[in-house]
XYZ file of C-alpha atoms in Angstrom:
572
model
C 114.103 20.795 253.176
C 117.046 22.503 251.627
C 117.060 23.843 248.394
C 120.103 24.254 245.654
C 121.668 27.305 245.255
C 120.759 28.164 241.836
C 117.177 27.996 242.836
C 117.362 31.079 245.331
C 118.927 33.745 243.451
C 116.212 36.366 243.615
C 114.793 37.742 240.412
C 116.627 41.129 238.980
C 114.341 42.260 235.872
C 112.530 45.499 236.240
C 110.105 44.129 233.638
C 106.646 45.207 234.369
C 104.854 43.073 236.833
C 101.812 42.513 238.553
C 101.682 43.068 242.596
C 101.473 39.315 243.338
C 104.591 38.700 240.962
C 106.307 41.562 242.265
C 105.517 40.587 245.965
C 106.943 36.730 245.567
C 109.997 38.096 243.730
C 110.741 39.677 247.075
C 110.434 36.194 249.088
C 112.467 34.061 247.141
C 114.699 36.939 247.595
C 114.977 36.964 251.202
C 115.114 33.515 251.323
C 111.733 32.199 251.905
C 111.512 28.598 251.086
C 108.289 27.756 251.928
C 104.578 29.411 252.386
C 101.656 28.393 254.454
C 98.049 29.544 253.187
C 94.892 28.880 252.921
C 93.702 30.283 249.526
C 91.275 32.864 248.925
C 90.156 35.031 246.035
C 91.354 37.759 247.697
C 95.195 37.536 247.228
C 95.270 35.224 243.461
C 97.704 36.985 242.044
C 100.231 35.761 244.673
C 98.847 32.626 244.391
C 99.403 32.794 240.307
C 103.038 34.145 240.903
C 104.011 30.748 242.953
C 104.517 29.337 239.186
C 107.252 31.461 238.845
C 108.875 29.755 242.222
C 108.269 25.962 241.766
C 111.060 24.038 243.523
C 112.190 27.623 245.167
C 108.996 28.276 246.986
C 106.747 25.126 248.187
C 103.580 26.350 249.322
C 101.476 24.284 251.991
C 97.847 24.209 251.429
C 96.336 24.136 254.801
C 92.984 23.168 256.303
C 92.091 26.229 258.579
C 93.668 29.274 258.698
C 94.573 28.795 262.795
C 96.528 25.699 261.104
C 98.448 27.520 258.689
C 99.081 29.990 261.116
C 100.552 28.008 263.585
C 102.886 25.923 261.259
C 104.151 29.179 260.179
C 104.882 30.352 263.299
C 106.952 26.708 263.931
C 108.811 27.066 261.287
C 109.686 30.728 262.335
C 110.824 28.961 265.913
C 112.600 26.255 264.067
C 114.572 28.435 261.490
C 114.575 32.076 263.208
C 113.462 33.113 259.851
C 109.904 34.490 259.478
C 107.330 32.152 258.791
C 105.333 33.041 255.713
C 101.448 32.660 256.158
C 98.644 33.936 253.574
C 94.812 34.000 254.593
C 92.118 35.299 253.552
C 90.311 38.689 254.212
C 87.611 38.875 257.219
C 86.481 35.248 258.323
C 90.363 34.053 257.350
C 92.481 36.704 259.099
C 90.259 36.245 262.016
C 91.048 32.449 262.310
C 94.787 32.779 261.701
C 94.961 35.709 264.306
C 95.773 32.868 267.119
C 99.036 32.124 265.326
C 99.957 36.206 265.546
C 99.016 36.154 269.386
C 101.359 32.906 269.797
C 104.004 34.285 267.951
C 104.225 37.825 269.983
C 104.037 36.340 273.260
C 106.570 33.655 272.421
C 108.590 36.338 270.231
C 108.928 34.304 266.865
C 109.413 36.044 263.382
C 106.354 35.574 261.458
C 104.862 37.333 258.832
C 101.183 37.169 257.904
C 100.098 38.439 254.504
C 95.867 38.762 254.643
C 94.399 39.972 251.244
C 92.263 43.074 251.484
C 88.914 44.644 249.878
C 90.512 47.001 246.938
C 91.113 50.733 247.746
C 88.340 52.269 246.078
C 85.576 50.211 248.332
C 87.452 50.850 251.536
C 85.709 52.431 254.553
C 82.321 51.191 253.671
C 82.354 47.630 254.950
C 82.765 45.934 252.013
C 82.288 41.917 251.840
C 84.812 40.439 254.478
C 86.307 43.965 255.143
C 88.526 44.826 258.706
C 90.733 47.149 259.491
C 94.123 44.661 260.112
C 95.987 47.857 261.631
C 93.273 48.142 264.237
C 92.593 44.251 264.937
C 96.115 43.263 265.086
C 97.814 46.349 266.653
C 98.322 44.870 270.186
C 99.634 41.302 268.955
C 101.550 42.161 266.564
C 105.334 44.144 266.058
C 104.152 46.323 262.984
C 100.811 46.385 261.129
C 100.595 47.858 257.866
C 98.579 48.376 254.340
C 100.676 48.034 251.260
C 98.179 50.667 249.448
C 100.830 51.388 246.153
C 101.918 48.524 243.867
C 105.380 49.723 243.444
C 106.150 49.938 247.117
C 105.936 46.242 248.009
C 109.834 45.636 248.079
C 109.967 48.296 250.702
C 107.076 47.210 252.273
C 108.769 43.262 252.327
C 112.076 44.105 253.234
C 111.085 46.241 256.178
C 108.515 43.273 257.832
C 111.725 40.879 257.560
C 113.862 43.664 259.459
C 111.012 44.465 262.190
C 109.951 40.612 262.227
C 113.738 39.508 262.970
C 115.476 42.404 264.901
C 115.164 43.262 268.454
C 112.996 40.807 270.137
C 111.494 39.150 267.018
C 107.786 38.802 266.626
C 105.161 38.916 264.166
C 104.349 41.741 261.666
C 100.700 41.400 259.384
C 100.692 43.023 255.921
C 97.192 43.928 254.288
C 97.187 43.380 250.453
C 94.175 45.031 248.846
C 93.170 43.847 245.510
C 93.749 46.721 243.812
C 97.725 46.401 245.017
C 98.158 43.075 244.102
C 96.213 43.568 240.215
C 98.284 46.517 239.327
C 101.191 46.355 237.717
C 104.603 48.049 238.340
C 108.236 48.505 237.229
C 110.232 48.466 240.546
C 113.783 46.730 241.512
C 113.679 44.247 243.790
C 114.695 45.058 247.340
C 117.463 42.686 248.376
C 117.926 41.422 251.850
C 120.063 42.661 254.507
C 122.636 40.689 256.899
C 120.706 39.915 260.432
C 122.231 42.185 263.156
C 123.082 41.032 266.152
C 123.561 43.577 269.451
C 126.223 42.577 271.633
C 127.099 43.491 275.417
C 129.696 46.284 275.977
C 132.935 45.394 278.043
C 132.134 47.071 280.948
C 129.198 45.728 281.675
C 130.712 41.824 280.836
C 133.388 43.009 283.935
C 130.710 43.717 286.046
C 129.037 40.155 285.283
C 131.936 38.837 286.311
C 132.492 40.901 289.029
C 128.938 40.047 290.804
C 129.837 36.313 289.886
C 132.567 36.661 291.696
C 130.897 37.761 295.140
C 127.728 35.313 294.327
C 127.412 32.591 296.898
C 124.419 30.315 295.203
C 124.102 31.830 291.267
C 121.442 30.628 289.244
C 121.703 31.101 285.435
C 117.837 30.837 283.720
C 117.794 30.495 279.487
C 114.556 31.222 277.610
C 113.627 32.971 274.750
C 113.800 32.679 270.965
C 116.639 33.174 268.332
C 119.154 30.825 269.711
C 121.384 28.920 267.003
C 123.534 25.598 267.716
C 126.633 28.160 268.219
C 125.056 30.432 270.552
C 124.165 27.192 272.448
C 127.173 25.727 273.044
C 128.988 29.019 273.873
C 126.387 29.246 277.083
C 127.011 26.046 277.465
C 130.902 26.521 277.621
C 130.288 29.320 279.822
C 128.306 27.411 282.619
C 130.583 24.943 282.015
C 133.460 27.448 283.278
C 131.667 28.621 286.083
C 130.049 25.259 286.928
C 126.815 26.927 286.876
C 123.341 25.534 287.645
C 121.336 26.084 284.531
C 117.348 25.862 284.426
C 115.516 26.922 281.102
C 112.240 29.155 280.844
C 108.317 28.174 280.943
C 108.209 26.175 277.465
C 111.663 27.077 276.147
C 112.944 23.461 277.014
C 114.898 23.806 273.809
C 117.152 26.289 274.832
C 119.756 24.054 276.539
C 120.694 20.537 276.621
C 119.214 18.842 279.062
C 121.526 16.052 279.306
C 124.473 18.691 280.292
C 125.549 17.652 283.641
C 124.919 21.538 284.844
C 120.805 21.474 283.960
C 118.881 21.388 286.769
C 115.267 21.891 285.485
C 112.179 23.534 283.557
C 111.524 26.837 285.370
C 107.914 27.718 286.078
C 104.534 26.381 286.465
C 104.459 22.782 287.949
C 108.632 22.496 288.790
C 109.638 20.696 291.269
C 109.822 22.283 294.918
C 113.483 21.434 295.290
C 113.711 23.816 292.447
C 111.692 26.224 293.262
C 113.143 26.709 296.779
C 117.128 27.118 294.911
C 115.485 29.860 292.437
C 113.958 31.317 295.433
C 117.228 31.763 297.891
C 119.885 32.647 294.930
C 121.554 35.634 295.395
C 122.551 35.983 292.047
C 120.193 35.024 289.174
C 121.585 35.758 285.446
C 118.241 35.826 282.751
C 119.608 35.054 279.229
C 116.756 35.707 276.705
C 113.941 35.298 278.450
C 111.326 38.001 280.044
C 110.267 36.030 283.031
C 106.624 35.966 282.541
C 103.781 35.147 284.607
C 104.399 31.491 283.632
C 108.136 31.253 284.195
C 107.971 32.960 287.408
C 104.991 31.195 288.953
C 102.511 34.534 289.117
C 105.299 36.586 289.671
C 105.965 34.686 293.117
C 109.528 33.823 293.400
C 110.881 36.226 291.600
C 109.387 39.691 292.664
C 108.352 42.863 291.151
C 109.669 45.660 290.697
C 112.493 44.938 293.226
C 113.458 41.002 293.165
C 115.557 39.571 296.440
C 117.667 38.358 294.132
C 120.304 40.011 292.845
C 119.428 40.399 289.023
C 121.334 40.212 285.425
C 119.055 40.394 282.910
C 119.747 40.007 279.377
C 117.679 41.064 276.490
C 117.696 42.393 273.360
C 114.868 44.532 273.439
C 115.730 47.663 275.932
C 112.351 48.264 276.292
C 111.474 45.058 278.236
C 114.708 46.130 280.330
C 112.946 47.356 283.895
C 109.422 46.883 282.071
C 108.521 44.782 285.286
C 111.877 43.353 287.248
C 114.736 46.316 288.155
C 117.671 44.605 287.514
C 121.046 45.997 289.100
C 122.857 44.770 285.999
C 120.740 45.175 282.482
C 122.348 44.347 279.142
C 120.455 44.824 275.625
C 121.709 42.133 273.832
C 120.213 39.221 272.165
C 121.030 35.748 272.838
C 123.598 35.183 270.024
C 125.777 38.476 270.464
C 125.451 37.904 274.602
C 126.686 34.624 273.937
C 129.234 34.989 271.514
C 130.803 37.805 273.916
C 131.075 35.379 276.920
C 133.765 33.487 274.873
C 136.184 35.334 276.745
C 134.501 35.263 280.086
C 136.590 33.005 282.992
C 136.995 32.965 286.803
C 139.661 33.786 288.423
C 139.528 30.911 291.001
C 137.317 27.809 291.124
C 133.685 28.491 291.705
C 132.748 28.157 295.470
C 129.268 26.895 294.788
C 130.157 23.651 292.732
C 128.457 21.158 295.402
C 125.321 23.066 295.437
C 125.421 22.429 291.273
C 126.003 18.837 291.778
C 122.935 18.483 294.562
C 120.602 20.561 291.946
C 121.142 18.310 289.172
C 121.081 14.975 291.486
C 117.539 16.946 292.221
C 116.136 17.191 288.854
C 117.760 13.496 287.835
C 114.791 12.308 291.043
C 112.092 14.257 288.830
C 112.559 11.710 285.804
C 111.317 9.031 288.073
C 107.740 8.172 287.000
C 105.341 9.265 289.818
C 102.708 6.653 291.061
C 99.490 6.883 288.825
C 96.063 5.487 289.110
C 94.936 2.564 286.764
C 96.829 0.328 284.433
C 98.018 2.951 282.377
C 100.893 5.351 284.045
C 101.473 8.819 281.557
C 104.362 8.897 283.816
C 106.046 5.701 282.205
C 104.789 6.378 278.872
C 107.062 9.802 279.111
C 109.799 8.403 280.377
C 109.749 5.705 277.904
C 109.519 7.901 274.821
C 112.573 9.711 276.103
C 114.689 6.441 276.537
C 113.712 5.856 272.751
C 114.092 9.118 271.533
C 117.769 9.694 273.498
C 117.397 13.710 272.488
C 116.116 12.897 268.704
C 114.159 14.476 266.850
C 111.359 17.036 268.105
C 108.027 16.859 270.617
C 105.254 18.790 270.435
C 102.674 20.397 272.562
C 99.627 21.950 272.641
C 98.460 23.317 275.916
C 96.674 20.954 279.146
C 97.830 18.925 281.926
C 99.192 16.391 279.644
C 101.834 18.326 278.255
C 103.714 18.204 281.611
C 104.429 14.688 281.220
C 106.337 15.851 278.594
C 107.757 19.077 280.285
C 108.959 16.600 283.408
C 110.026 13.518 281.999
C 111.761 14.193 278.572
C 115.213 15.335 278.403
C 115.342 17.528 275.458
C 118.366 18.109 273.383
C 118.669 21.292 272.308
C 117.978 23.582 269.383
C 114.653 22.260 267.507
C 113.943 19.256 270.228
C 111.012 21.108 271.369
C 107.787 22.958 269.898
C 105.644 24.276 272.361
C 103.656 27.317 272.563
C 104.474 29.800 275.983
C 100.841 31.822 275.205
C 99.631 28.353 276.264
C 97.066 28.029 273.262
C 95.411 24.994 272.283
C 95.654 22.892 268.575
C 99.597 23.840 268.390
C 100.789 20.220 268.673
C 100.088 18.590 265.289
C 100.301 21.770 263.246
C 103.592 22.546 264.660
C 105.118 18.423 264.232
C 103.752 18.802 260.574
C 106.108 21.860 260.031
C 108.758 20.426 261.932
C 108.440 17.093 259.406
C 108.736 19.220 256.537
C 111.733 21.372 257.781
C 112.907 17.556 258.620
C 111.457 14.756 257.056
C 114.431 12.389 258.163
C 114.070 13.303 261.896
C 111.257 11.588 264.372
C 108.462 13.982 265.433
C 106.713 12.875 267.980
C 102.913 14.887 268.998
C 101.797 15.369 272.642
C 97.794 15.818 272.033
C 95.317 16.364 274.775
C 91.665 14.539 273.343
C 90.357 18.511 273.107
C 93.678 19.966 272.075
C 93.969 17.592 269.153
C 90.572 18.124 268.056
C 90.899 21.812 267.713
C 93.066 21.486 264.504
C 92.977 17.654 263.881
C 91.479 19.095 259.785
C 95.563 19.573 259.361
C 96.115 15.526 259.303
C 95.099 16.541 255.583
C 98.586 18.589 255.698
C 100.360 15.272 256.464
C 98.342 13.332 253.865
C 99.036 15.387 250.957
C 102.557 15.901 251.624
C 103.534 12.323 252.986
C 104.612 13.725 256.298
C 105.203 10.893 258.748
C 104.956 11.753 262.398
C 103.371 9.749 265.298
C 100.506 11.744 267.636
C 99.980 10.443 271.466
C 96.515 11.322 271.917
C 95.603 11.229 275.748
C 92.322 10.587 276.048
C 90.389 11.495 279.351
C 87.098 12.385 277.521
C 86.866 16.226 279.435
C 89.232 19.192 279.318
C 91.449 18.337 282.164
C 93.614 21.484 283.389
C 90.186 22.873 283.605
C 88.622 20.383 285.825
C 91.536 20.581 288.445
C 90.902 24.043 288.774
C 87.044 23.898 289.081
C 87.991 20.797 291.624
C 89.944 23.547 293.571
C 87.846 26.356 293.373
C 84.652 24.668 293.630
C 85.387 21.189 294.540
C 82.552 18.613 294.259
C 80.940 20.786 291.334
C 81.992 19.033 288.494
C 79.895 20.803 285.579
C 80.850 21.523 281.203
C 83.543 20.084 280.919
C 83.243 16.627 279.693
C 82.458 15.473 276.000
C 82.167 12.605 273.801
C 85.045 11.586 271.791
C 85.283 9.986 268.391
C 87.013 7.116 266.892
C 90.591 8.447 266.900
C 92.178 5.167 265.573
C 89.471 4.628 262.564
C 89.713 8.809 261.914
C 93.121 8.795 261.177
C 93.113 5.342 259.698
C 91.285 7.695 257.593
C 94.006 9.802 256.673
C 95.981 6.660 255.277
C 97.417 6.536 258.976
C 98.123 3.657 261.388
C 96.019 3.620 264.284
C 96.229 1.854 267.517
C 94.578 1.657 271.277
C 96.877 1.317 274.339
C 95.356 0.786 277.895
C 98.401 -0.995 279.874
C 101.932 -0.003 280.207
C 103.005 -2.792 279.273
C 101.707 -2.858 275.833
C 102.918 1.126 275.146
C 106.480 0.392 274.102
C 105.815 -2.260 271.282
C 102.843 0.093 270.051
C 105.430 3.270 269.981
C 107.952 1.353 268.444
C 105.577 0.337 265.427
C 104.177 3.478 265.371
C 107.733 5.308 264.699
C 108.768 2.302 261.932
C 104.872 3.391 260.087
C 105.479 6.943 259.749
C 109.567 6.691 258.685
C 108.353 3.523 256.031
C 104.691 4.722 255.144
C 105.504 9.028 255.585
C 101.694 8.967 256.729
C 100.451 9.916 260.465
C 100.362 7.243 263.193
C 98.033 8.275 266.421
C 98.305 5.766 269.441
C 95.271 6.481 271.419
C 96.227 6.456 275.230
C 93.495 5.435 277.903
C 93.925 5.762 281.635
C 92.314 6.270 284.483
C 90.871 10.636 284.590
C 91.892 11.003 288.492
C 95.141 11.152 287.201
C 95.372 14.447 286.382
C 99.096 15.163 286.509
C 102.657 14.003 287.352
C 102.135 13.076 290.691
C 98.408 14.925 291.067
C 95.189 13.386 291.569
C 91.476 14.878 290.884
C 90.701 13.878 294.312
C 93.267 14.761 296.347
C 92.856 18.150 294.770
C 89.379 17.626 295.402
C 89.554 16.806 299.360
C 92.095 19.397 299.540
C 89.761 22.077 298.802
C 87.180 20.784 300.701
C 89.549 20.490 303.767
C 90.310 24.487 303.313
């Protein structure tokens, strides 16, 4: 939702003002445009203050505090702006502390504000009272206390700077009582312009010298910050040196799949063909992204310290430079000064290795081919056939299970905002995350890959989408057991099948509800006239509407079965 002008000039008066006045002054003044919170007695005088901000600020009363953590840190990935959360002291900063582990690990700006027991009961646990700095210190980019009324501009306008510079992440800011109830005369701190860090010349010749001796480059995108600009300057530049261009573990909306250069999702479950290419390049450029255990398969084809490969690695925190991979070339630069810089980056001849691009995309164009499944029901065809609908529109969402890679493999995402999915792998992101995406677009599809137990960790937040007439449509695949669990207890201790099933609900009459449409699908045959109907409910009704997807357990994965994992392991 964008809002006028006039609405977001930031407030100027040094009139005397309570914490909670003072500390939403500093939003609207560095642009926030929209809160998520849970409400507690702890932090009412912020609440009180959103008066002063109606049609500037829109706050979003969530269900849970894991909810309103994890549309925050969406709309932090959507906007590269921090998402604004509020909880609760004790029981609530302790539920929204998934959303601050999901936004460190997949480096989104975020900042959580958690109301605190007042100064003068401190250090004697007081009702609901933790020590944030202590609790949050390894998930989070800066934890602080903001113990003085009159130093909350500082206090707000350094969490944007830490939240958004370097590799951006989350920062948590305690608000004791005390803080928020006393009053103050105190300018408002006004924001400063992002800064971007860009690559030096030198080291851009050498990139272009080592691309000029490559035989079989490989250029991997990942990581967070990107803007449309940024995207189509990499873009250009693979484009120039017909490069083959694979994206990151979860960051499929870093490049344009449908760009005749992409070649595939890098990282747990890619194809071999893939795999084997990443595996034998002798020069591998990393834009953005840190190469995690996820990306790079346990660290397999890509080694540490010393990879065979040799490696440019771009990003824009030095301190993840050489953390685990030596690269011969390193450049501290984030994504949109790296990309901006390339601009002027051309070869001097015509790139030896533009049949091996051509035979790595023909590659990945075999991987949209549905897979034979088990039963009447394929998840294979129902993927492919929400991406022929979609055609790169609007966004999909995740949580984290096996059914997300039907999603990962089959959908061709389009770019900036086509994809929300959480790289910590944590569970109950999906409809939390569509939810913010529908409110940062309420004129764009959102479509929710759910898991039966992913969904039902946060399915409270359908509330969200009833209350603020967001439409999106949920595929809820229904196997009745936690599935990426089973096919590892299948392969470490096949035949044991133990824990791990349960008993589901009425999904269809639960969000039916919710003032939702919901429907049953069992045959692939019936899926397209259900998602079409589905899509038409929430654009016409703006209410939720959940197709309910049966099919057959042993099919477990694109192209994996429960058994054959099963006889596998019992063969070893």
């Amino acid at each position: 939702m964008s809002l006028p002008a006039s609405t977001l000039s930031p407030t100027t008066s040094l009139a005397r003002r309570n914490g909670g006045q003072i500390l939403m002054d500093q939003l609207r003044a560095h642009g926030a445009r929209r809160v998520f919170l849970v409400p507690g007695e702890s932090y009412l005088p912020c609440i009180d203050a959103l008066n002063e901000h109606r049609g500037a600020i829109e706050p979003i009363v969530c269900r849970q505090e894991s909810g309103a953590a994890y549309m925050a840190e969406a709309y932090g990935k959507l906007t590269n702006e921090p998402g604004i959360c509020f909880v609760t002291r004790g029981p609530g900063a302790t539920n929204a502390s998934i959303g601050v582990h999901t936004a460190f690990q997949d480096s989104t700006p975020m900042i959580l504000f958690i109301g605190q027991v007042g100064n003068d009961f401190v250090e004697r646990e007081a009702f609901q009272e933790i020590d944030y700095r202590r609790m949050f210190g390894p998930m989070a980019k800066w934890v602080a206390q903001i113990d003085a009324t009159d130093r909350i501009p500082e206090y707000i306008a350094r969490a944007y700077r830490v939240a958004t510079s370097g590799r951006p992440g989350p920062v948590v800011l305690a608000l004791p009582e005390d803080t928020l109830w006393g009053e103050a005369e105190v300018a408002d701190a006004q924001p400063m312009a992002k800064l971007h860090s860009h690559p030096g010349a030198a080291q851009l010749e050498a990139l272009k010298a080592r691309l000029a001796e490559a035989e079989r480059p490989f250029l991997l995108i990942g990581g967070s910050g990107w803007t449309a600009q940024a995207q189509a300057q990499m873009a250009a530049f693979a484009e120039r040196f017909d490069l083959p261009v694979g994206v990151a573990w979860r960051r499929l909306e870093c490049f344009d799949q449908r760009d005749p250069r992409f070649v595939g999702h890098v990282g747990f479950a890619m194809d071999d063909a893939l795999r084997e290419r990443l595996e034998h390049s002798d020069l591998l450029i990393a834009v953005g992204t840190r190469m995690g255990e996820a990306t790079s398969e346990g660290y397999s084809w890509i080694q540490s310290p010393t990879p065979r490969q040799t490696l440019v690695h771009v990003y824009p925190d030095p301190e993840e430079l050489g953390r685990v991979y030596h690269a011969e070339l390193a450049i501290n630069a984030d994504v949109v000064g790296f990309a901006a810089a390339l601009d002027g980056l051309a070869p001097d001849t015509s790139p030896r290795w533009a049949d091996q691009t051509r035979a790595a995309r023909a590659d990945y164009l075999a991987t949209l081919e549905p897979q034979p499944a088990p039963g009447p029901l394929s998840l294979d065809k129902v993927a492919a056939s929400v991406d022929r609908r979609l055609d790169g529109q609007g966004c999909i969402s995740v949580g984290a299970g096996n059914y997300a890679l039907y999603a990962h493999r089959y959908v061709r995402f389009a770019g900036l905002g086509s994809s929300l999915a959480p790289t910590v792998g944590s569970m109950g992101y999906g409809l939390p995350a569509a939810i913010s995406f529908k409110l940062e677009h309420p004129d764009r599809p959102a479509v929710c890959f759910a898991g039966d137990g992913c969904f039902q960790m946060n399915l409270q937040e359908l509330g969200v989408a009833l209350q603020y007439d967001v439409g999106l449509v949920i595929l809820l695949f229904n196997n009745g057991m936690w599935g990426t669990i089973r096919a590892h207890q299948e392969n470490d201790f096949p035949g044991r099948e133990i824990a791990l099933t349960f008993t589901n609900p009425a999904f269809t009459t639960l969000v039916e509800s919710y003032g939702g449409l919901g429907e049953i699908v069992e045959r692939d045959e019936d899926f397209d006239a259900a998602f079409e109907r589905a899509l038409a409910f929430a654009e016409r009704e703006r209410r939720p509407a959940l197709i309910e997807l049966r099919y057959e357990a042993d099919g477990i994965a694109p192209g994996k079965r429960l058994s054959a994992i099963r006889e596998a392991a019992l063969a070893r």
